[in-house]
């Protein structure tokens, strides 16, 4: 599921908004999506709330946010993030506009 979607995101040249709300992608799926977001230059909005990504998934997404300057809106609500995951996301977006 999420791994196949991540593969499609890597080559995406048109999709600007992606809603994955409540798809149970978990940390493994979030990690795959995070890797795909590193090289995606089109997607500007990602809804990934209520997916149980946890701190592991948040770290992967945070790593992508640190290098992806196109993604401006992300919803990570209700993902069981602990202090570590929240910190990685906060640090990745600190000082960004959008």
C-alpha positions as MATLAB code, in Angstrom:
seq = 'XXXXXXXXXXXXXXXXXXXXXXXXXXXXXXXXXXXXXXXXXXXXXXXXXXXXXXXXXXXXXXXXXXXXXXXXXXXXXXXXXXXXXXXXXXXXXXXXXX';
ca = [
       0.000    0.000    0.000;
       2.072    2.904    1.320;
       5.299    1.609   -0.240;
       3.690    1.474   -3.687;
       2.298    4.959   -3.187;
       5.726    6.197   -2.103;
       7.207    4.779   -5.287;
       4.639    6.700   -7.327;
       5.381    9.895   -5.375;
       9.040    9.737   -6.335;
       8.164   10.179   -9.991;
       5.192   12.479   -9.413;
       5.139   15.567  -11.609;
       1.518   16.652  -11.160;
      -0.062   15.725   -7.808;
      -0.014   18.738   -5.490;
      -2.253   17.547   -2.638;
      -2.391   14.063   -1.122;
      -4.877   12.991    1.540;
      -3.885    9.799    3.369;
      -6.029   10.454    6.439;
      -6.821    7.302    8.429;
      -5.130    4.745    6.188;
      -3.219    2.896    8.911;
       0.109    3.273    7.124;
       2.126    2.937   10.339;
       5.820    3.715   10.831;
       6.980    1.579    7.896;
       4.649    3.288    5.425;
       5.530    6.717    6.815;
       9.217    5.927    6.375;
       8.635    5.005    2.721;
       6.639    8.194    2.160;
       9.317   10.239    3.914;
      11.967    8.857    1.575;
       9.800    9.652   -1.446;
       9.189   13.211   -0.253;
      12.915   13.908   -0.228;
      12.968   14.004   -4.011;
       9.433   15.174   -4.746;
       9.366   18.727   -6.077;
       5.625   19.117   -6.666;
       3.548   18.009   -3.659;
       2.728   21.000   -1.457;
       0.032   19.562    0.875;
       0.037   16.223    2.693;
      -2.674   15.046    5.054;
      -1.296   12.072    6.937;
      -3.294   12.312   10.169;
      -4.535    9.302   12.146;
      -2.086    6.787   10.684;
      -0.136    5.543   13.728;
       3.178    6.732   12.283;
       4.762    7.089   15.732;
       8.192    8.532   16.384;
       9.911    6.311   13.806;
       7.675    7.535   10.991;
       7.894   11.110   12.230;
      11.684   10.954   12.037;
      11.526    9.894    8.383;
       8.996   12.577    7.520;
      10.971   15.169    9.473;
      14.106   14.229    7.536;
      12.215   14.806    4.310;
      10.824   18.131    5.509;
      14.352   19.289    6.266;
      15.325   18.994    2.587;
      11.999   19.367    0.741;
      11.236   23.050    0.301;
       8.064   22.549   -1.775;
       5.902   20.818    0.848;
       4.293   23.666    2.785;
       1.285   22.063    4.527;
       1.310   18.830    6.481;
      -1.198   17.401    8.924;
       0.225   14.838   11.340;
      -2.596   14.975   13.875;
      -3.395   11.861   15.935;
      -0.305    9.837   15.061;
       0.901    8.795   18.512;
       3.954   11.043   18.334;
       6.091   11.198   21.426;
       8.442   14.000   22.394;
      11.144   12.669   20.070;
       8.896   12.603   16.987;
       7.400   15.995   17.757;
      10.879   17.434   18.224;
      12.119   16.146   14.873;
       9.132   17.650   13.048;
       9.433   20.937   14.944;
      13.151   21.201   14.153;
      12.575   20.371   10.473;
      10.050   23.168    9.968;
      11.578   25.746   12.292;
      12.101   29.016   10.434;
      10.190   27.912    7.325;
       7.516   29.967    5.682;
       4.190   28.422    4.737;
];
